PDB file of C-alpha atoms in Angstrom:
ATOM      1  CA  MET T 215      77.560  16.881 -31.010  1.00  0.00           C
ATOM      2  CA  TRP T 216      76.163  19.319 -27.350  1.00  0.00           C
ATOM      3  CA  ARG T 217      75.285  17.490 -24.298  1.00  0.00           C
ATOM      4  CA  ALA T 218      72.192  18.902 -23.356  1.00  0.00           C
ATOM      5  CA  GLU T 219      72.067  19.825 -19.184  1.00  0.00           C
ATOM      6  CA  ILE T 220      68.943  19.725 -17.857  1.00  0.00           C
ATOM      7  CA  LYS T 221      67.760  20.727 -14.543  1.00  0.00           C
ATOM      8  CA  VAL T 222      64.137  20.498 -13.746  1.00  0.00           C
ATOM      9  CA  LEU T 223      62.661  21.578 -10.593  1.00  0.00           C
ATOM     10  CA  LEU T 224      58.557  21.344  -9.012  1.00  0.00           C
ATOM     11  CA  LYS T 225      57.203  25.438  -9.944  1.00  0.00           C
ATOM     12  CA  LYS T 226      57.627  27.191  -6.809  1.00  0.00           C
ATOM     13  CA  SER T 227      54.223  27.295  -6.282  1.00  0.00           C
ATOM     14  CA  VAL T 228      53.651  23.546  -5.503  1.00  0.00           C
ATOM     15  CA  LEU T 229      54.393  22.064  -3.233  1.00  0.00           C
ATOM     16  CA  ASP T 230      57.341  19.326  -3.188  1.00  0.00           C
ATOM     17  CA  PRO T 231      56.936  17.416  -0.216  1.00  0.00           C
ATOM     18  CA  GLN T 232      60.596  15.935  -1.370  1.00  0.00           C
ATOM     19  CA  GLY T 233      62.728  18.406  -0.424  1.00  0.00           C
ATOM     20  CA  ARG T 234      60.738  18.917   2.518  1.00  0.00           C
ATOM     21  CA  ALA T 235      60.796  15.218   3.559  1.00  0.00           C
ATOM     22  CA  VAL T 236      64.664  16.071   3.393  1.00  0.00           C
ATOM     23  CA  GLU T 237      64.773  19.415   5.283  1.00  0.00           C
ATOM     24  CA  LYS T 238      63.180  17.266   8.220  1.00  0.00           C
ATOM     25  CA  ALA T 239      65.482  14.541   7.646  1.00  0.00           C
ATOM     26  CA  LEU T 240      68.738  16.840   7.674  1.00  0.00           C
ATOM     27  CA  ALA T 241      67.558  19.230  10.704  1.00  0.00           C
ATOM     28  CA  SER T 242      67.562  16.230  12.901  1.00  0.00           C
ATOM     29  CA  LEU T 243      70.725  14.967  11.923  1.00  0.00           C
ATOM     30  CA  GLY T 244      71.680  18.485  12.700  1.00  0.00           C
ATOM     31  CA  TYR T 245      72.195  20.376  10.420  1.00  0.00           C
ATOM     32  CA  ASN T 246      70.139  23.342  11.111  1.00  0.00           C
ATOM     33  CA  ASN T 247      70.640  26.182   9.045  1.00  0.00           C
ATOM     34  CA  VAL T 248      69.498  23.961   6.173  1.00  0.00           C
ATOM     35  CA  ASN T 249      65.583  25.881   3.987  1.00  0.00           C
ATOM     36  CA  ARG T 250      64.956  26.013   0.991  1.00  0.00           C
ATOM     37  CA  VAL T 251      64.989  22.551  -0.778  1.00  0.00           C
ATOM     38  CA  ARG T 252      63.744  21.746  -4.011  1.00  0.00           C
ATOM     39  CA  ILE T 253      64.391  18.415  -5.360  1.00  0.00           C
ATOM     40  CA  GLY T 254      63.913  17.252  -8.508  1.00  0.00           C
ATOM     41  CA  LYS T 255      65.267  15.745 -11.628  1.00  0.00           C
ATOM     42  CA  TYR T 256      68.773  16.088 -13.894  1.00  0.00           C
ATOM     43  CA  LEU T 257      69.111  15.011 -17.581  1.00  0.00           C
ATOM     44  CA  GLU T 258      72.310  14.717 -19.297  1.00  0.00           C
ATOM     45  CA  VAL T 259      70.841  14.244 -23.384  1.00  0.00           C
ATOM     46  CA  THR T 260      73.819  13.819 -26.058  1.00  0.00           C
ATOM     47  CA  VAL T 261      72.191  15.223 -29.510  1.00  0.00           C
ATOM     48  CA  ALA T 262      74.036  14.911 -32.306  1.00  0.00           C
ATOM     49  CA  THR T 263      73.810  18.482 -33.996  1.00  0.00           C
ATOM     50  CA  PRO T 264      76.110  20.105 -35.636  1.00  0.00           C
ATOM     51  CA  ASP T 265      74.293  23.177 -35.598  1.00  0.00           C
ATOM     52  CA  ARG T 266      74.215  24.886 -31.864  1.00  0.00           C
ATOM     53  CA  ALA T 267      70.715  26.811 -31.919  1.00  0.00           C
ATOM     54  CA  ALA T 268      69.533  23.489 -33.477  1.00  0.00           C
ATOM     55  CA  ALA T 269      70.606  21.640 -30.655  1.00  0.00           C
ATOM     56  CA  GLU T 270      69.078  24.972 -28.507  1.00  0.00           C
ATOM     57  CA  ALA T 271      65.054  24.066 -30.393  1.00  0.00           C
ATOM     58  CA  GLN T 272      65.448  20.808 -30.479  1.00  0.00           C
ATOM     59  CA  VAL T 273      65.858  19.773 -26.744  1.00  0.00           C
ATOM     60  CA  ARG T 274      63.526  22.811 -25.805  1.00  0.00           C
ATOM     61  CA  GLU T 275      60.818  20.914 -28.120  1.00  0.00           C
ATOM     62  CA  MET T 276      61.932  17.558 -26.334  1.00  0.00           C
ATOM     63  CA  CYS T 277      61.366  18.877 -22.718  1.00  0.00           C
ATOM     64  CA  ALA T 278      58.140  20.605 -23.580  1.00  0.00           C
ATOM     65  CA  ARG T 279      56.855  16.746 -24.609  1.00  0.00           C
ATOM     66  CA  LEU T 280      58.629  14.094 -23.261  1.00  0.00           C
ATOM     67  CA  LEU T 281      61.287  14.876 -20.763  1.00  0.00           C
ATOM     68  CA  THR T 282      59.234  16.927 -18.737  1.00  0.00           C
ATOM     69  CA  ASN T 283      55.783  18.537 -17.006  1.00  0.00           C
ATOM     70  CA  PRO T 284      54.961  22.445 -17.799  1.00  0.00           C
ATOM     71  CA  VAL T 285      52.475  22.595 -15.919  1.00  0.00           C
ATOM     72  CA  ILE T 286      53.991  21.877 -12.542  1.00  0.00           C
ATOM     73  CA  GLU T 287      57.312  22.039 -13.825  1.00  0.00           C
ATOM     74  CA  ASP T 288      60.595  24.078 -14.732  1.00  0.00           C
ATOM     75  CA  TYR T 289      63.030  23.277 -15.760  1.00  0.00           C
ATOM     76  CA  THR T 290      66.675  25.593 -17.204  1.00  0.00           C
ATOM     77  CA  PHE T 291      69.462  23.151 -19.100  1.00  0.00           C
ATOM     78  CA  THR T 292      73.408  24.374 -20.896  1.00  0.00           C
ATOM     79  CA  LEU T 293      74.960  22.840 -23.960  1.00  0.00           C
ATOM     80  CA  VAL T 294      78.422  22.268 -23.871  1.00  0.00           C
ATOM     81  CA  GLU T 295      79.764  20.921 -26.805  1.00  0.00           C
ATOM     82  CA  VAL T 296      81.352  17.617 -27.148  1.00  0.00           C
ATOM     83  CA  GLU T 297      83.524  14.988 -29.188  1.00  0.00           C
ATOM     84  CA  ALA T 298      81.874  11.986 -31.484  1.00  0.00           C
TER      85      ALA T 298
ATOM     86  CA  MET P  45      73.188  32.317   2.963  1.00  0.00           C
ATOM     87  CA  TRP P  46      74.414  30.434  -0.203  1.00  0.00           C
ATOM     88  CA  ARG P  47      72.464  28.159  -2.926  1.00  0.00           C
ATOM     89  CA  ALA P  48      73.757  24.543  -3.435  1.00  0.00           C
ATOM     90  CA  GLU P  49      72.838  23.797  -6.534  1.00  0.00           C
ATOM     91  CA  ILE P  50      73.594  19.755  -6.769  1.00  0.00           C
ATOM     92  CA  LYS P  51      73.409  17.507 -10.113  1.00  0.00           C
ATOM     93  CA  VAL P  52      73.976  13.596  -8.769  1.00  0.00           C
ATOM     94  CA  LEU P  53      74.305  10.672 -11.405  1.00  0.00           C
ATOM     95  CA  LEU P  54      74.136   7.545 -11.377  1.00  0.00           C
ATOM     96  CA  LYS P  55      78.367   6.700 -12.602  1.00  0.00           C
ATOM     97  CA  LYS P  56      78.947   5.526 -15.394  1.00  0.00           C
ATOM     98  CA  SER P  57      79.419   2.263 -14.610  1.00  0.00           C
ATOM     99  CA  VAL P  58      75.789   1.699 -13.182  1.00  0.00           C
ATOM    100  CA  LEU P  59      73.101   1.151 -16.114  1.00  0.00           C
ATOM    101  CA  ASP P  60      70.504   3.391 -16.139  1.00  0.00           C
ATOM    102  CA  PRO P  61      67.815   1.638 -17.174  1.00  0.00           C
ATOM    103  CA  GLN P  62      65.505   4.929 -16.553  1.00  0.00           C
ATOM    104  CA  GLY P  63      67.545   6.974 -18.557  1.00  0.00           C
ATOM    105  CA  ARG P  64      67.649   3.520 -21.399  1.00  0.00           C
ATOM    106  CA  ALA P  65      63.651   4.319 -21.228  1.00  0.00           C
ATOM    107  CA  VAL P  66      63.689   7.809 -22.118  1.00  0.00           C
ATOM    108  CA  GLU P  67      66.538   7.279 -25.258  1.00  0.00           C
ATOM    109  CA  LYS P  68      64.148   4.692 -26.848  1.00  0.00           C
ATOM    110  CA  ALA P  69      60.886   6.889 -25.843  1.00  0.00           C
ATOM    111  CA  LEU P  70      62.912   9.631 -27.784  1.00  0.00           C
ATOM    112  CA  ALA P  71      63.969   6.889 -30.646  1.00  0.00           C
ATOM    113  CA  SER P  72      59.782   6.204 -31.195  1.00  0.00           C
ATOM    114  CA  LEU P  73      59.336  10.515 -30.842  1.00  0.00           C
ATOM    115  CA  GLY P  74      61.233  10.888 -34.027  1.00  0.00           C
ATOM    116  CA  TYR P  75      65.273  11.828 -32.441  1.00  0.00           C
ATOM    117  CA  ASN P  76      66.603   9.450 -33.925  1.00  0.00           C
ATOM    118  CA  ASN P  77      70.119  11.913 -33.132  1.00  0.00           C
ATOM    119  CA  VAL P  78      69.619  11.137 -29.584  1.00  0.00           C
ATOM    120  CA  ASN P  79      71.900   9.213 -27.505  1.00  0.00           C
ATOM    121  CA  ARG P  80      73.419   8.737 -23.537  1.00  0.00           C
ATOM    122  CA  VAL P  81      70.565   9.609 -22.073  1.00  0.00           C
ATOM    123  CA  ARG P  82      71.108  10.102 -18.111  1.00  0.00           C
ATOM    124  CA  ILE P  83      68.265  10.566 -15.783  1.00  0.00           C
ATOM    125  CA  GLY P  84      69.471  12.185 -11.839  1.00  0.00           C
ATOM    126  CA  LYS P  85      68.168  13.412  -9.469  1.00  0.00           C
ATOM    127  CA  TYR P  86      68.582  17.513  -8.899  1.00  0.00           C
ATOM    128  CA  LEU P  87      68.858  19.505  -5.291  1.00  0.00           C
ATOM    129  CA  GLU P  88      68.568  23.494  -4.153  1.00  0.00           C
ATOM    130  CA  VAL P  89      69.680  23.239  -0.865  1.00  0.00           C
ATOM    131  CA  THR P  90      70.104  26.707   1.406  1.00  0.00           C
ATOM    132  CA  VAL P  91      72.798  26.816   4.035  1.00  0.00           C
ATOM    133  CA  ALA P  92      72.705  29.689   6.186  1.00  0.00           C
ATOM    134  CA  THR P  93      76.696  30.175   7.171  1.00  0.00           C
ATOM    135  CA  PRO P  94      78.892  33.034   5.417  1.00  0.00           C
ATOM    136  CA  ASP P  95      81.423  31.793   4.844  1.00  0.00           C
ATOM    137  CA  ARG P  96      81.516  30.108   1.597  1.00  0.00           C
ATOM    138  CA  ALA P  97      84.088  27.723   2.486  1.00  0.00           C
ATOM    139  CA  ALA P  98      82.291  26.298   5.341  1.00  0.00           C
ATOM    140  CA  ALA P  99      79.449  25.987   3.207  1.00  0.00           C
ATOM    141  CA  GLU P 100      81.482  24.033   1.024  1.00  0.00           C
ATOM    142  CA  ALA P 101      82.287  21.260   3.465  1.00  0.00           C
ATOM    143  CA  GLN P 102      78.866  21.284   5.073  1.00  0.00           C
ATOM    144  CA  VAL P 103      76.858  20.177   1.129  1.00  0.00           C
ATOM    145  CA  ARG P 104      79.901  17.669   0.655  1.00  0.00           C
ATOM    146  CA  GLU P 105      79.107  15.973   4.109  1.00  0.00           C
ATOM    147  CA  MET P 106      75.638  16.221   3.524  1.00  0.00           C
ATOM    148  CA  CYS P 107      75.759  15.079   0.797  1.00  0.00           C
ATOM    149  CA  ALA P 108      78.654  12.025   1.435  1.00  0.00           C
ATOM    150  CA  ARG P 109      75.515  11.691   4.976  1.00  0.00           C
ATOM    151  CA  LEU P 110      72.070  12.044   3.431  1.00  0.00           C
ATOM    152  CA  LEU P 111      70.884  13.509  -0.234  1.00  0.00           C
ATOM    153  CA  THR P 112      73.315  10.713  -2.838  1.00  0.00           C
ATOM    154  CA  ASN P 113      74.200   7.539  -2.300  1.00  0.00           C
ATOM    155  CA  PRO P 114      78.080   7.525  -2.872  1.00  0.00           C
ATOM    156  CA  VAL P 115      78.150   4.022  -4.150  1.00  0.00           C
ATOM    157  CA  ILE P 116      76.824   4.226  -6.782  1.00  0.00           C
ATOM    158  CA  GLU P 117      75.824   7.390  -7.703  1.00  0.00           C
ATOM    159  CA  ASP P 118      78.248  10.942  -8.856  1.00  0.00           C
ATOM    160  CA  TYR P 119      77.484  14.243  -7.272  1.00  0.00           C
ATOM    161  CA  THR P 120      78.441  17.708  -8.552  1.00  0.00           C
ATOM    162  CA  PHE P 121      77.652  20.630  -6.911  1.00  0.00           C
ATOM    163  CA  THR P 122      77.650  24.895  -7.362  1.00  0.00           C
ATOM    164  CA  LEU P 123      76.962  27.022  -4.920  1.00  0.00           C
ATOM    165  CA  VAL P 124      75.915  30.869  -5.480  1.00  0.00           C
ATOM    166  CA  GLU P 125      75.708  33.380  -2.727  1.00  0.00           C
ATOM    167  CA  VAL P 126      72.167  34.487  -2.306  1.00  0.00           C
ATOM    168  CA  GLU P 127      69.786  36.479  -0.630  1.00  0.00           C
ATOM    169  CA  ALA P 128      69.052  35.997   3.196  1.00  0.00           C
TER     170      ALA P 128
END
């Protein structure tokens, strides 16, 4: 079994109002050395397949079909082998 | 400068209805080998401080004060050194 740890962020060219709001909130708390705040989704998905390459292909397919919006989002993921 | 890559998930003891919904949606698409779907937030925050230890302490403080809800969420983060 493999656990996919998927990080999803808006593409760099897409405005991230949530990130901007948090950046301003941090500044108002006194953290003036903080910038480039981006906020996205983090997903953990466990795939029951023995083969790493098959797990990777399946995660990629699930991201394209359901988990992310490829028009406005980019994602990266890592696979971690886990016990059943 | 350091980029903190922060992963936030609901604690294991807290129900994750969004994760359950996505798990069911994946099953209905034919992915029957998928389970333990957990959905959280992913944040990237750039902190302008030369010192790694200072950056780490600051990120921890920002997570406790604003970025996460320590009552129901757990977080982990990694620091990546970036160019100014």
